[in-house]
mmCIF file of C-alpha atoms in Angstrom:
data_model
loop_
_atom_site.group_PDB
_atom_site.id
_atom_site.type_symbol
_atom_site.label_atom_id
_atom_site.label_comp_id
_atom_site.label_asym_id
_atom_site.label_seq_id
_atom_site.Cartn_x
_atom_site.Cartn_y
_atom_site.Cartn_z
ATOM 1 C CA ASP T 289 68.487 91.639 -23.422
ATOM 2 C CA PRO T 290 67.899 92.469 -27.111
ATOM 3 C CA GLN T 291 69.371 95.791 -25.660
ATOM 4 C CA LEU T 292 72.619 93.878 -24.824
ATOM 5 C CA LEU T 293 73.754 93.425 -28.231
ATOM 6 C CA THR T 294 76.781 94.776 -29.292
ATOM 7 C CA ARG T 295 76.754 97.825 -32.050
ATOM 8 C CA ARG T 296 78.783 95.902 -34.040
ATOM 9 C CA ALA T 297 76.520 92.353 -33.650
ATOM 10 C CA TRP T 298 73.695 94.379 -34.765
ATOM 11 C CA ARG T 299 75.233 95.942 -37.416
ATOM 12 C CA VAL T 300 75.724 92.417 -38.909
ATOM 13 C CA LEU T 301 72.489 91.183 -38.076
ATOM 14 C CA GLU T 302 70.841 94.333 -39.730
ATOM 15 C CA GLU T 303 72.876 93.971 -42.893
ATOM 16 C CA ALA T 304 72.357 90.431 -43.156
ATOM 17 C CA ASP T 305 69.423 89.086 -45.877
ATOM 18 C CA GLU T 306 69.011 86.406 -43.634
ATOM 19 C CA VAL T 307 70.210 84.875 -40.067
ATOM 20 C CA TRP T 308 70.245 80.998 -38.780
ATOM 21 C CA LEU T 309 69.820 81.239 -34.949
ATOM 22 C CA ARG T 310 71.344 78.102 -32.972
ATOM 23 C CA THR T 311 67.499 78.532 -31.208
ATOM 24 C CA SER T 312 64.712 81.006 -31.104
ATOM 25 C CA GLU T 313 63.768 80.212 -27.776
ATOM 26 C CA HIS T 314 65.528 82.653 -26.048
ATOM 27 C CA PRO T 315 64.776 86.854 -25.377
ATOM 28 C CA VAL T 316 67.000 88.424 -27.898
ATOM 29 C CA ALA T 317 65.042 86.569 -30.906
ATOM 30 C CA SER T 318 62.242 88.715 -30.407
ATOM 31 C CA GLY T 319 64.577 92.141 -30.711
ATOM 32 C CA LEU T 320 66.279 91.343 -33.924
ATOM 33 C CA PRO T 321 66.421 94.136 -36.485
ATOM 34 C CA ALA T 322 63.432 94.237 -38.876
ATOM 35 C CA GLY T 323 63.495 93.175 -42.263
ATOM 36 C CA ILE T 324 65.647 89.945 -41.889
ATOM 37 C CA GLU T 325 64.610 86.355 -42.526
ATOM 38 C CA VAL T 326 64.952 84.881 -39.738
ATOM 39 C CA HIS T 327 65.657 80.962 -39.461
ATOM 40 C CA SER T 328 66.377 78.277 -36.220
ATOM 41 C CA PHE T 329 67.727 74.973 -35.559
ATOM 42 C CA ASP T 330 64.617 74.159 -33.157
ATOM 43 C CA GLU T 331 63.373 71.622 -34.905
ATOM 44 C CA ILE T 332 66.780 69.441 -34.728
ATOM 45 C CA TYR T 333 66.397 69.667 -30.985
ATOM 46 C CA ARG T 334 62.831 68.816 -31.092
ATOM 47 C CA ARG T 335 63.626 65.337 -33.374
ATOM 48 C CA SER T 336 66.837 64.561 -31.720
ATOM 49 C CA ALA T 337 67.506 62.417 -28.516
ATOM 50 C CA ASP T 338 70.666 64.011 -27.300
ATOM 51 C CA PHE T 339 72.975 66.959 -27.483
ATOM 52 C CA THR T 340 75.753 65.226 -29.068
ATOM 53 C CA SER T 341 73.017 64.411 -32.251
ATOM 54 C CA VAL T 342 71.568 67.694 -31.898
ATOM 55 C CA TYR T 343 74.947 69.504 -31.994
ATOM 56 C CA GLN T 344 76.698 67.849 -34.843
ATOM 57 C CA GLN T 345 73.447 67.964 -37.249
ATOM 58 C CA ILE T 346 73.517 72.025 -36.456
ATOM 59 C CA VAL T 347 77.452 71.935 -37.524
ATOM 60 C CA GLU T 348 76.516 69.974 -40.580
ATOM 61 C CA GLN T 349 74.136 72.337 -41.747
ATOM 62 C CA VAL T 350 76.090 75.318 -40.709
ATOM 63 C CA GLN T 351 78.678 74.469 -42.895
ATOM 64 C CA ALA T 352 76.933 73.809 -45.707
ATOM 65 C CA LEU T 353 74.987 77.136 -45.606
ATOM 66 C CA GLY T 354 78.585 78.455 -44.915
ATOM 67 C CA ARG T 355 79.774 77.191 -48.312
ATOM 68 C CA ARG T 356 77.416 78.846 -50.327
ATOM 69 C CA VAL T 357 78.524 82.384 -52.387
ATOM 70 C CA GLN T 358 76.982 84.458 -49.876
ATOM 71 C CA GLY T 359 78.029 82.450 -46.766
ATOM 72 C CA VAL T 360 75.689 82.463 -43.782
ATOM 73 C CA VAL T 361 75.370 84.688 -40.141
ATOM 74 C CA TYR T 362 74.955 81.964 -37.510
ATOM 75 C CA ALA T 363 73.881 83.623 -34.079
ATOM 76 C CA VAL T 364 73.979 82.345 -31.025
ATOM 77 C CA PRO T 365 72.670 83.730 -27.328
ATOM 78 C CA GLY T 366 75.233 85.453 -25.751
ATOM 79 C CA ASP T 367 78.887 85.023 -26.859
ATOM 80 C CA PRO T 368 79.885 82.752 -28.670
ATOM 81 C CA ALA T 369 82.733 82.032 -27.090
ATOM 82 C CA VAL T 370 81.209 80.774 -23.599
ATOM 83 C CA GLY T 371 79.397 77.307 -23.558
ATOM 84 C CA GLU T 372 78.641 77.167 -27.501
ATOM 85 C CA ALA T 373 79.773 73.734 -28.697
ATOM 86 C CA THR T 374 78.710 74.277 -31.977
ATOM 87 C CA VAL T 375 80.549 77.368 -32.176
ATOM 88 C CA GLN T 376 83.854 75.259 -31.201
ATOM 89 C CA ALA T 377 83.265 72.752 -33.533
ATOM 90 C CA LEU T 378 82.838 75.198 -36.349
ATOM 91 C CA LEU T 379 86.529 76.743 -35.826
ATOM 92 C CA GLN T 380 88.142 73.349 -36.195
ATOM 93 C CA ASP T 381 86.886 73.745 -39.428
ATOM 94 C CA THR T 382 89.752 75.335 -41.705
ATOM 95 C CA SER T 383 88.231 75.243 -45.028
ATOM 96 C CA LEU T 384 85.727 77.646 -44.498
ATOM 97 C CA PRO T 385 86.691 81.548 -43.633
ATOM 98 C CA ILE T 386 85.088 82.341 -40.066
ATOM 99 C CA GLU T 387 84.309 85.862 -38.484
ATOM 100 C CA THR T 388 83.687 85.454 -34.745
ATOM 101 C CA VAL T 389 81.336 88.767 -33.381
ATOM 102 C CA HIS T 390 81.401 88.629 -29.900
ATOM 103 C CA GLY T 391 78.675 89.788 -27.598
ATOM 104 C CA VAL T 392 77.747 89.799 -23.904
ATOM 105 C CA SER T 393 77.732 86.291 -22.209
ATOM 106 C CA PHE T 394 75.651 85.112 -19.081
ATOM 107 C CA ILE T 395 78.725 85.242 -17.047
ATOM 108 C CA GLU T 396 79.032 89.254 -17.208
ATOM 109 C CA ALA T 397 74.787 89.354 -16.713
ATOM 110 C CA CYS T 398 74.899 86.881 -13.782
ATOM 111 C CA MET T 399 77.710 88.285 -12.017
ATOM 112 C CA ALA T 400 76.360 91.800 -12.345
ATOM 113 C CA ALA T 401 72.728 90.345 -10.772
ATOM 114 C CA LEU T 402 74.718 88.839 -7.994
ATOM 115 C CA ARG T 403 76.779 92.188 -7.489
ATOM 116 C CA GLN T 404 79.948 90.059 -7.469
ATOM 117 C CA ASP T 405 83.267 90.518 -9.749
ATOM 118 C CA ALA T 406 84.012 87.668 -11.744
ATOM 119 C CA LEU T 407 87.869 88.257 -11.254
ATOM 120 C CA ASP T 408 87.908 87.111 -7.939
ATOM 121 C CA GLY T 409 88.779 83.614 -8.533
ATOM 122 C CA LEU T 410 85.483 82.353 -10.310
ATOM 123 C CA SER T 411 85.106 79.095 -12.045
ATOM 124 C CA VAL T 412 82.799 78.957 -14.288
ATOM 125 C CA VAL T 413 81.560 75.236 -15.626
ATOM 126 C CA ASP T 414 78.951 73.277 -17.523
ATOM 127 C CA ALA T 415 75.782 71.847 -15.739
ATOM 128 C CA LEU T 416 76.000 68.894 -18.269
ATOM 129 C CA GLY T 417 79.525 68.420 -17.581
ATOM 130 C CA LEU T 418 78.807 68.439 -13.543
ATOM 131 C CA ALA T 419 75.852 66.025 -14.453
ATOM 132 C CA ALA T 420 78.094 63.329 -15.945
ATOM 133 C CA ARG T 421 80.518 63.177 -13.194
ATOM 134 C CA HIS T 422 80.495 62.160 -9.714
ATOM 135 C CA HIS T 423 82.815 64.976 -8.283
ATOM 136 C CA PRO T 424 83.145 68.468 -9.354
ATOM 137 C CA PRO T 425 86.161 69.472 -10.897
ATOM 138 C CA LEU T 426 86.119 72.949 -8.578
ATOM 139 C CA SER T 427 87.920 74.072 -5.972
ATOM 140 C CA PRO T 428 85.434 74.901 -3.106
ATOM 141 C CA ASP T 429 87.563 77.452 -1.958
ATOM 142 C CA VAL T 430 86.678 79.988 -4.677
ATOM 143 C CA PRO T 431 83.396 80.767 -5.954
ATOM 144 C CA ALA T 432 81.842 79.034 -8.868
ATOM 145 C CA LEU T 433 79.174 79.817 -11.457
ATOM 146 C CA VAL T 434 77.247 76.536 -13.037
ATOM 147 C CA GLY T 435 75.883 77.431 -16.697
ATOM 148 C CA GLN T 436 72.997 76.010 -18.564
ATOM 149 C CA LEU T 437 71.027 74.588 -15.555
ATOM 150 C CA TYR T 438 68.135 74.278 -17.714
ATOM 151 C CA SER T 439 65.902 71.513 -16.252
ATOM 152 C CA THR T 440 64.838 69.866 -12.807
ATOM 153 C CA LEU T 441 66.338 66.521 -13.991
ATOM 154 C CA VAL T 442 69.669 68.216 -14.899
ATOM 155 C CA ALA T 443 69.715 70.367 -11.396
ATOM 156 C CA SER T 444 68.856 66.855 -9.566
ATOM 157 C CA ASP T 445 72.662 65.446 -11.106
ATOM 158 C CA VAL T 446 74.315 68.563 -10.279
ATOM 159 C CA LYS T 447 73.108 68.586 -7.008
ATOM 160 C CA LEU T 448 74.448 65.012 -6.295
ATOM 161 C CA CYS T 449 77.743 65.224 -7.919
ATOM 162 C CA LEU T 450 77.928 68.928 -5.796
ATOM 163 C CA MET T 451 77.269 67.183 -2.535
ATOM 164 C CA ASN T 452 80.194 65.058 -2.936
ATOM 165 C CA GLN T 453 81.969 68.181 -2.324
ATOM 166 C CA TYR T 454 79.960 71.069 -0.404
ATOM 167 C CA PRO T 455 77.887 70.330 2.771
ATOM 168 C CA ASP T 456 74.181 69.693 2.151
ATOM 169 C CA ASP T 457 73.309 73.017 3.436
ATOM 170 C CA HIS T 458 75.554 75.304 1.329
ATOM 171 C CA PRO T 459 74.090 78.062 0.296
ATOM 172 C CA LEU T 460 73.501 78.838 -3.220
ATOM 173 C CA ARG T 461 72.225 81.329 -5.321
ATOM 174 C CA LEU T 462 69.783 80.555 -8.673
ATOM 175 C CA VAL T 463 69.961 83.270 -11.280
ATOM 176 C CA HIS T 464 67.113 83.238 -13.663
ATOM 177 C CA ALA T 465 67.292 84.973 -16.994
ATOM 178 C CA ALA T 466 70.062 87.400 -16.168
ATOM 179 C CA GLY T 467 70.325 90.491 -17.887
ATOM 180 C CA THR T 468 66.569 90.331 -18.717
ATOM 181 C CA ALA T 469 63.786 92.600 -17.530
ATOM 182 C CA GLN T 470 62.219 89.207 -16.038
ATOM 183 C CA GLN T 471 65.792 88.748 -13.935
ATOM 184 C CA SER T 472 65.578 87.324 -10.716
ATOM 185 C CA VAL T 473 68.351 85.817 -8.078
ATOM 186 C CA GLU T 474 66.636 82.806 -5.873
ATOM 187 C CA ASP T 475 68.526 81.967 -2.664
ATOM 188 C CA LEU T 476 68.335 78.091 -1.488
ATOM 189 C CA PRO T 477 70.531 75.082 0.066
ATOM 190 C CA LEU T 478 72.238 72.782 -2.295
ATOM 191 C CA HIS T 479 70.155 69.896 -0.958
ATOM 192 C CA ARG T 480 67.238 71.868 -2.535
ATOM 193 C CA LEU T 481 68.359 72.906 -5.711
ATOM 194 C CA ASP T 482 66.005 70.665 -7.654
ATOM 195 C CA ARG T 483 63.420 71.798 -6.031
ATOM 196 C CA SER T 484 63.037 75.169 -7.497
ATOM 197 C CA SER T 485 60.111 75.392 -9.669
ATOM 198 C CA ARG T 486 61.581 78.498 -11.358
ATOM 199 C CA ILE T 487 64.307 76.625 -13.166
ATOM 200 C CA GLY T 488 64.781 76.925 -16.727
ATOM 201 C CA ALA T 489 66.515 77.536 -20.139
ATOM 202 C CA LEU T 490 67.823 80.930 -18.472
ATOM 203 C CA THR T 491 69.168 79.509 -15.352
ATOM 204 C CA ALA T 492 72.393 79.451 -13.512
ATOM 205 C CA VAL T 493 73.905 78.523 -10.152
ATOM 206 C CA TYR T 494 76.332 80.448 -8.266
ATOM 207 C CA LEU T 495 78.149 78.633 -5.241
ATOM 208 C CA PRO T 496 79.944 80.768 -2.835
ATOM 209 C CA PRO T 497 83.075 79.449 -1.640
ATOM 210 C CA LEU T 498 83.156 77.525 1.379
ATOM 211 C CA LYS T 499 84.207 79.410 4.689
ATOM 212 C CA VAL T 500 86.554 76.877 5.816
ATOM 213 C CA LYS T 501 89.404 77.307 3.730
ATOM 214 C CA SER T 502 91.693 74.507 2.388
ATOM 215 C CA VAL T 503 94.617 75.431 4.853
ATOM 216 C CA THR T 504 92.273 74.003 7.291
ATOM 217 C CA ARG T 505 91.704 70.654 5.447
ATOM 218 C CA THR T 506 95.323 70.717 4.670
ATOM 219 C CA ARG T 507 96.439 71.138 8.097
ATOM 220 C CA TRP T 508 94.370 67.841 9.477
ATOM 221 C CA THR T 509 95.647 66.064 6.012
ATOM 222 C CA ASN T 510 98.969 66.312 7.476
ATOM 223 C CA GLU T 511 98.077 65.891 11.182
ATOM 224 C CA LEU T 512 96.934 62.322 9.934
ATOM 225 C CA LEU T 513 100.279 61.497 7.396
ATOM 226 C CA SER T 514 102.085 62.255 10.760
ATOM 227 C CA ARG T 515 100.248 59.772 12.487
ATOM 228 C CA SER T 516 100.931 57.139 9.705
ATOM 229 C CA ALA T 517 104.063 54.974 10.352
ATOM 230 C CA PRO T 518 106.560 55.259 8.452
ATOM 231 C CA ILE T 519 107.552 53.071 5.004
ATOM 232 C CA SER T 520 110.165 50.874 5.346
#
């Protein structure tokens, strides 16, 4: 939400002659300070086939803009240190002085919507990373938050990955548009993750921990090992 911009971020935006947004497809874009010239990289998203190409092109353009005398103000949704591949790539460029202005990420907004504490062992992963895997890199004993679940196609791949570790009926909580006036929380079982009609660019999914803790699974594993014949 525009009201969640920090005072420092607002001041930087307000004092800028122009701002380049990673995308204008976000609620905060309509609440930027008046009088600034706003550009976005949305056209790159529309003409590119994959995110790797998108991010590479954005990074190259931001670097070129940053080499100007006036530099560049490059703005991303949430916090630049959370889930922003372009920012991570830009930070590797030691030839440019970069100042990072932090903000409120989707993590705080989601956990507030769920009334949960992020320090309660929360794991945070990216939906695209899960979609590309066969087995989730998550401990089922602690809660997890999957960010950027932006389409039903990605949700379908994420579902298949998660079902290799969680029961098909494991309860999930989808958080839509966290931190905005349109915020909503949707409860559904894992096997219906990709059936939600409300999945969009501002959707994240929360996985509560399994009720059966790993100590039970460890005991079962130890029993199996004790029944095995000794190795000679």
